Short mmCIF file of C-alpha atoms in Angstrom, two decimals:
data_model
loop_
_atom_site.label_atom_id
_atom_site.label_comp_id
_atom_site.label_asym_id
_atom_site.label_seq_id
_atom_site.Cartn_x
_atom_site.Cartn_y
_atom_site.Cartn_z
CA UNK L 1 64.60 134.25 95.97
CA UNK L 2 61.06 134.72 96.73
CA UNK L 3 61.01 138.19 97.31
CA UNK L 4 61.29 138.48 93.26
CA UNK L 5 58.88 135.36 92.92
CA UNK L 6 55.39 137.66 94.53
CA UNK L 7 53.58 138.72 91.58
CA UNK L 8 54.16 134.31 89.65
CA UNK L 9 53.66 133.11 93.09
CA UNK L 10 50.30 134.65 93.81
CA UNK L 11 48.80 132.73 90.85
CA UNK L 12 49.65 129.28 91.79
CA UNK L 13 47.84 127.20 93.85
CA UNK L 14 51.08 125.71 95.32
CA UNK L 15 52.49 128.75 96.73
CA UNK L 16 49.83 131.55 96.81
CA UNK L 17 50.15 130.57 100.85
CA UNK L 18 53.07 131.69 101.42
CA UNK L 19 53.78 134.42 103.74
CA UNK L 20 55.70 137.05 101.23
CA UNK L 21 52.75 136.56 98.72
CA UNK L 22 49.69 136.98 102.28
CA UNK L 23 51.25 139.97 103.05
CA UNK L 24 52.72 138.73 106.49
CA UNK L 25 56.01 139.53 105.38
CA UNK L 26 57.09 142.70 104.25
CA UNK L 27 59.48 143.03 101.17
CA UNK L 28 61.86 144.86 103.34
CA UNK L 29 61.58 142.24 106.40
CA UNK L 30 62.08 139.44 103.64
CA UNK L 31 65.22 141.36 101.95
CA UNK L 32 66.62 142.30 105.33
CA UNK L 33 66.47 138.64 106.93
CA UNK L 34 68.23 137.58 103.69
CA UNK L 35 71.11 139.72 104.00
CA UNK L 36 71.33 139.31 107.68
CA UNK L 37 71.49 135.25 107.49
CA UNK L 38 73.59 135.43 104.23
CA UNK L 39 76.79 138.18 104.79
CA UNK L 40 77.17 136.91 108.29
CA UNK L 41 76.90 132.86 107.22
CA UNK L 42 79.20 133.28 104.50
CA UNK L 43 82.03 134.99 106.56
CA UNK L 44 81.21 132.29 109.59
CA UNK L 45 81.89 129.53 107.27
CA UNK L 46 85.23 131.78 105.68
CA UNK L 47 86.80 132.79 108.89
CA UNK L 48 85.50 130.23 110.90
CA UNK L 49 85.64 127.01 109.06
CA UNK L 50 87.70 127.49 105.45
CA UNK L 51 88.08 129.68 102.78
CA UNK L 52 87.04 127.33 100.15
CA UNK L 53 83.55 126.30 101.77
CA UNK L 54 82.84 130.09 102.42
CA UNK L 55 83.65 130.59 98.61
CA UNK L 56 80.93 127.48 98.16
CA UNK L 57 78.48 128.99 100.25
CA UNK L 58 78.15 132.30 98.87
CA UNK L 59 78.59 131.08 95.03
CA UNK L 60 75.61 128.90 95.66
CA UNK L 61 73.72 132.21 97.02
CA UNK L 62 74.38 133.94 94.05
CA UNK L 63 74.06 130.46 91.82
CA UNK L 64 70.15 130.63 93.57
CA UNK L 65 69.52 134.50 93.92
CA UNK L 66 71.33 135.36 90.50
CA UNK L 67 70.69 132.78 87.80
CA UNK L 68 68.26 129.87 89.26
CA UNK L 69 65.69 132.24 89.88
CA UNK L 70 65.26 134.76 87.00
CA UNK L 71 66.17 131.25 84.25
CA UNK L 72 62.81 129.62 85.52
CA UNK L 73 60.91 132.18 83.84
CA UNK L 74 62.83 132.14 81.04
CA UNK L 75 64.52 128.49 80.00
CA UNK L 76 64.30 125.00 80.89
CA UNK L 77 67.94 125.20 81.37
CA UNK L 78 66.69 126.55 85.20
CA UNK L 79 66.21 122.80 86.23
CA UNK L 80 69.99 121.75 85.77
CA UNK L 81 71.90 125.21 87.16
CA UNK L 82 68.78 124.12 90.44
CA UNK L 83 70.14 120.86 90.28
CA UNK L 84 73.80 122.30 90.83
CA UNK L 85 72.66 124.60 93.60
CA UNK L 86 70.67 121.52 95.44
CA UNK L 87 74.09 119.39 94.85
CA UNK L 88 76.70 122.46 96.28
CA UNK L 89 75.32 122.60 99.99
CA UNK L 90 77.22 118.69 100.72
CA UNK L 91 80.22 119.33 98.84
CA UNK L 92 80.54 121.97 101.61
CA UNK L 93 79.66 119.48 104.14
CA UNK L 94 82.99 117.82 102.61
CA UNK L 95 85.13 120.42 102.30
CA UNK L 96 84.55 122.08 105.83
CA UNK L 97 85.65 118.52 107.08
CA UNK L 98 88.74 118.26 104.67
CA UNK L 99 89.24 122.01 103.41
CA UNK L 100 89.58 120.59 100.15
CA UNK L 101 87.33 118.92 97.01
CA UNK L 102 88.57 115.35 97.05
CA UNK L 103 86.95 112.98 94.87
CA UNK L 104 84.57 111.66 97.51
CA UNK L 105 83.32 115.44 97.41
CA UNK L 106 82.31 115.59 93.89
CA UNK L 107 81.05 111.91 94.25
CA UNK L 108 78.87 112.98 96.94
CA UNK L 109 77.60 115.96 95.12
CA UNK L 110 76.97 114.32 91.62
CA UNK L 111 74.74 111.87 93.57
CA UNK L 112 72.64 114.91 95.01
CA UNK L 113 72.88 116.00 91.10
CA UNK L 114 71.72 113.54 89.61
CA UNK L 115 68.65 112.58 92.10
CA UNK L 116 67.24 115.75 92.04
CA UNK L 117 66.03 114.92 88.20
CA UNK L 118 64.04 112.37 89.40
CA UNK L 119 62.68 113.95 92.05
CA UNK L 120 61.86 117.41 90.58
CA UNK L 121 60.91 116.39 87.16
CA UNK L 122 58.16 113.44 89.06
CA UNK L 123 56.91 116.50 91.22
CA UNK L 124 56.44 119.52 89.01
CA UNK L 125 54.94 116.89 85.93
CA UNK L 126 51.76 117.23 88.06
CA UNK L 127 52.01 120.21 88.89
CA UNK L 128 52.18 121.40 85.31
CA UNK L 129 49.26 123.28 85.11
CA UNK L 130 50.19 125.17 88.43
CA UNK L 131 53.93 126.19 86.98
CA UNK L 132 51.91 127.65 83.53
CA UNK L 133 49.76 129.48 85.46
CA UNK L 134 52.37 131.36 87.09
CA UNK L 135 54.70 131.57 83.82
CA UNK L 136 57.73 129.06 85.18
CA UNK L 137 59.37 127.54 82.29
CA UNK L 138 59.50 124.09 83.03
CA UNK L 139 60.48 120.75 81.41
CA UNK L 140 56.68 119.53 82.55
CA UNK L 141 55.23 122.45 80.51
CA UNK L 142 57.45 123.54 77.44
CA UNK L 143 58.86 119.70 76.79
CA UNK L 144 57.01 116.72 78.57
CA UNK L 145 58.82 114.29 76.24
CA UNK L 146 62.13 115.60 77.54
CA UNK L 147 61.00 115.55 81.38
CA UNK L 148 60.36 112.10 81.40
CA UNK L 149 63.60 110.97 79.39
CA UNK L 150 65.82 113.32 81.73
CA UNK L 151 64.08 111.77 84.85
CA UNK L 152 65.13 108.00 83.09
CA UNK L 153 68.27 109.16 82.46
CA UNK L 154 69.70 110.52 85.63
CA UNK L 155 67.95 107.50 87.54
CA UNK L 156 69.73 105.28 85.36
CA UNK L 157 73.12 107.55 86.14
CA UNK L 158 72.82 106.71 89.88
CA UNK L 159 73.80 102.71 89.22
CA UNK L 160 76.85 104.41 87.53
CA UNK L 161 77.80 106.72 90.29
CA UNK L 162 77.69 104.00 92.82
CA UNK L 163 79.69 101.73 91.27
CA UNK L 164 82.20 104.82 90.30
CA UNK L 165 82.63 105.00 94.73
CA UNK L 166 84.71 102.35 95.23
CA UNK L 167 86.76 103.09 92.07
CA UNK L 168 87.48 106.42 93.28
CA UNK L 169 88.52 104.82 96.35
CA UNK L 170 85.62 106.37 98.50
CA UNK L 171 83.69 103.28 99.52
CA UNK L 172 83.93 99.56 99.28
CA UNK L 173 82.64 97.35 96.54
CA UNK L 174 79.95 95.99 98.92
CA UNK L 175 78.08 99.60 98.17
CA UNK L 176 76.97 99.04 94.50
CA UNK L 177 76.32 95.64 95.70
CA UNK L 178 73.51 96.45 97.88
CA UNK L 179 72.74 99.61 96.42
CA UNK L 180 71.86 97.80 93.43
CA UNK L 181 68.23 97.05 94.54
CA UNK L 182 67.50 100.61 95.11
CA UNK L 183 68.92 102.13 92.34
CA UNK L 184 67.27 99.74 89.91
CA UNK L 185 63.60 100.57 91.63
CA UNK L 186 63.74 104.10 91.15
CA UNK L 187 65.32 103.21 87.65
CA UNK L 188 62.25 101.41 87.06
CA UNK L 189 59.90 103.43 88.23
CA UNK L 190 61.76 106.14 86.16
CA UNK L 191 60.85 104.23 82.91
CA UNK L 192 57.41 103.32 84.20
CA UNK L 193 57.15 107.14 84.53
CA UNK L 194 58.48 107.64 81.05
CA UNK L 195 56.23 105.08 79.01
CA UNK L 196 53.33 105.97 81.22
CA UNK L 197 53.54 109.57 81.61
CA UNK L 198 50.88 109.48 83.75
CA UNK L 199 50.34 111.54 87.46
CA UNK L 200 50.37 107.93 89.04
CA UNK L 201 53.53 106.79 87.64
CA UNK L 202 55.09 110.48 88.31
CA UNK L 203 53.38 110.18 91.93
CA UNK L 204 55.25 106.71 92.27
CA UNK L 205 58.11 107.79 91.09
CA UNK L 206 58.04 110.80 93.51
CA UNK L 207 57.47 109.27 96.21
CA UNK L 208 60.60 107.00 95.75
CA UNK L 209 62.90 109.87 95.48
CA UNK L 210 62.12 110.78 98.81
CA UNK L 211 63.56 107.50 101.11
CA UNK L 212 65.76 106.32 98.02
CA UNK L 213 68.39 109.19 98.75
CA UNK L 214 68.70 109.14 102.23
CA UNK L 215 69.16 104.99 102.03
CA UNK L 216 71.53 105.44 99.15
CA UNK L 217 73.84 107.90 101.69
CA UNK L 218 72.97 105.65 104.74
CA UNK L 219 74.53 102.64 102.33
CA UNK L 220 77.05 104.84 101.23
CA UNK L 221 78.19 105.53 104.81
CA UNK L 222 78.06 102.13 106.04
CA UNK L 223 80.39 100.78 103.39
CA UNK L 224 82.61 103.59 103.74
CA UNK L 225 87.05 103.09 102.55
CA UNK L 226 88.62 103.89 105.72
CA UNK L 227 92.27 105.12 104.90
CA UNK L 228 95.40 103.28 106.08
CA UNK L 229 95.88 106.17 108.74
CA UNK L 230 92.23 106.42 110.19
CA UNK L 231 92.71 102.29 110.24
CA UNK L 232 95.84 102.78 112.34
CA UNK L 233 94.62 105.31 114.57
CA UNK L 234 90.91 103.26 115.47
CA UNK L 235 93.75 100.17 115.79
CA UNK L 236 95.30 102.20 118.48
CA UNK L 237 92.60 103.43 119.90
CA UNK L 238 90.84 99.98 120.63
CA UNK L 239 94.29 98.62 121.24
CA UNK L 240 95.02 98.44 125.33
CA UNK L 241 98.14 100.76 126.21
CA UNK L 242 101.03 98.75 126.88
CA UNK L 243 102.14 98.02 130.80
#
């Protein structure tokens, strides 16, 4: 939350801009908007949609407000419970569609999992000196070796995911297929990024992350299992109505 973020934020380069940290936001503004968005969105998506995705919503508030936010000052372990909050938001998606966490749920959300490591760990490794100015404990700063090994390692676990869909029954086998091409560039810019270490192979790498998921979900979707009931009612549907 950045309202606890002011004093860290102030001395990076990255974020010094920001409105809380200018002064065009008061504390009390910031806290108040919070709490005005947050009470009334989690009982919206409770009352309104289902229980279980109103449960969702408001752990991931505290998951963010409670434990993300204080841990990056204090452990590396920050970067995995962000990595849970970033993957939470469309397992929601899922479950306000279903009302319950099917396997294609927690599919969905290890794929938004896994990513981020890629993504984040590419992005803050040159921005390292930024996150030690302002005192963040990050893999880029307290252990570069590990950064660029987790980044690998979670790129890697993205050819694994896909071709756990259409086990799980959630897609057909022509999505690891042509996901394949994808998953091994960002896989190999991942180890490019880990012999290299360099901010050109982490600005590659980067840069990847950010088309590679939404293709990888646009794949996903296209080569999505219909069930044997949604087949019968898109049957009837097309079918004319007998005279």
């Amino acid at each position: 939350m950045r309202y606890f973020e002011v004093p860290f934020d102030s001395n990076m380069n990255r974020t010094k801009n920001r409105p809380l940290v200018r002064g065009q936001i008061s504390p009390l503004h910031a806290v108040s908007f919070a709490l005005a968005c947050g009470i009334p969105g989690v009982a919206l998506l409770t009352l309104a949609v289902n229980p279980l995705t109103g449960f969702l919503g408001a752990l991931n508030i505290f998951l963010y407000t409670c434990c993300y936010t204080p841990l990056k000052r204090l452990s590396i372990v920050n970067t995995w419970v962000g990595a849970v909050v970033g993957a939470i938001p469309p397992v929601m998606g899922w479950t306000a569609a279903t009302g319950s966490l099917e396997p294609g749920a927690l599919l969905l959300g290890s794929f938004l999992y896994c990513w981020q490591f890629p993504h984040f760990n590419a992005l803050s490794w040159n921005l390292r000196e930024d996150y030690s100015r302002g005192g963040y404990r990050m893999m880029s700063v307290t252990h570069p070796a590990m950064c660029k090994r987790v980044a690998l390692r979670h790129s890697l676990g993205l050819i694994a995911l896909s071709t756990l869909a259409p086990v799980l029954d959630v897609t057909t086998w022509t999505f690891p297929i042509i996901s394949l091409s994808i998953n091994l560039y960002i896989s190999y810019l991942a180890a490019r990024f880990y012999y290299k270490g360099d901010r050109n192979s982490a600005r590659k790498l980067f840069f990847c992350s950010l088309w590679h998921l939404p293709m990888l979900l646009l794949l996903a979707l296209t080569c999505k299992k219909y069930s044997r009931s949604q087949e019968d009612t898109a049957l009837l549907t097309l079918t004319p109505a007998a005279k």
